[in-house]
Amino acid sequence: MGIDKQSEVAANLQIGPTTLGMVRIYVEGEGVDLPLDFDPDEADEIAEELRAAAEAARQMGGGSAPKGKGRR
């Protein structure tokens, strides 16, 4: 499955710190239980990639303006 292919798969996503000083992205769905741990610098890089992807999606008309900008 490619990144741009639609899917009917549903999953829960949780993000938070671990007691070992890592950032965990936890994905849980039908038949999936996936904890992904990243050091804080890697987590910052992932956050930057998410922001860039969100902005690109907005430019393609796939989303609204960021919260607090352009909405009233």
Coordinates of C-alpha atoms in Angstrom, one line a residue:
M1 CA 0.0 0.0 0.0
G2 CA 1.4 3.4 -1.0
I3 CA 1.3 6.6 1.1
D4 CA -1.3 8.1 -1.3
K5 CA -3.7 5.2 -1.4
Q6 CA -7.0 5.3 0.4
S7 CA -7.7 2.7 3.1
E8 CA -10.6 1.6 5.3
V9 CA -8.2 0.5 8.0
A10 CA -8.8 2.2 11.4
A11 CA -6.3 2.5 14.2
N12 CA -5.7 4.4 17.4
L13 CA -2.7 6.6 17.7
Q14 CA -1.1 7.7 21.0
I15 CA 2.0 9.9 21.4
G16 CA 3.9 10.5 24.6
P17 CA 7.1 10.3 26.6
T18 CA 8.4 7.0 28.1
T19 CA 10.1 6.6 31.5
L20 CA 13.3 6.0 29.6
G21 CA 13.3 9.5 28.1
M22 CA 12.1 8.4 24.6
V23 CA 9.1 9.6 22.7
R24 CA 6.7 6.8 21.8
I25 CA 4.3 6.7 18.9
Y26 CA 1.9 3.9 19.7
V27 CA -0.3 2.5 17.0
E28 CA -3.1 0.0 17.9
G29 CA -5.6 -1.4 15.5
E30 CA -7.1 -4.7 14.4
G31 CA -4.2 -7.2 14.6
V32 CA -1.7 -4.4 15.2
D33 CA 0.0 -3.4 18.4
L34 CA 3.0 -1.3 17.4
P35 CA 5.1 0.8 19.8
L36 CA 7.7 3.0 18.0
D37 CA 10.3 4.7 20.2
F38 CA 12.4 7.7 19.1
D39 CA 14.9 9.8 20.9
P40 CA 13.8 13.4 21.3
D41 CA 15.9 14.7 18.4
E42 CA 14.3 12.1 16.1
A43 CA 10.9 13.0 17.4
D44 CA 11.6 16.7 16.5
E45 CA 12.5 15.7 13.0
I46 CA 9.3 13.7 12.7
A47 CA 7.3 16.7 14.0
E48 CA 8.9 18.9 11.3
E49 CA 8.0 16.3 8.6
L50 CA 4.4 16.2 9.8
R51 CA 4.2 20.0 9.7
A52 CA 5.7 20.1 6.2
A53 CA 3.2 17.4 5.0
A54 CA 0.3 19.3 6.5
E55 CA 1.3 22.5 4.7
A56 CA 1.8 20.6 1.4
A57 CA -1.7 19.1 1.9
R58 CA -3.1 22.6 2.5
Q59 CA -1.5 23.8 -0.7
M60 CA -3.1 21.0 -2.6
G61 CA -6.5 22.0 -1.2
G62 CA -6.8 19.1 1.2
G63 CA -7.1 21.0 4.4
S64 CA -8.0 24.1 6.2
A65 CA -5.9 26.9 7.6
P66 CA -3.8 26.2 10.7
K67 CA -5.7 26.8 14.0
G68 CA -5.6 30.5 14.9
K69 CA -4.8 31.6 11.4
G70 CA -7.4 32.6 9.0
R71 CA -10.4 31.4 11.0
R72 CA -12.8 33.4 13.1

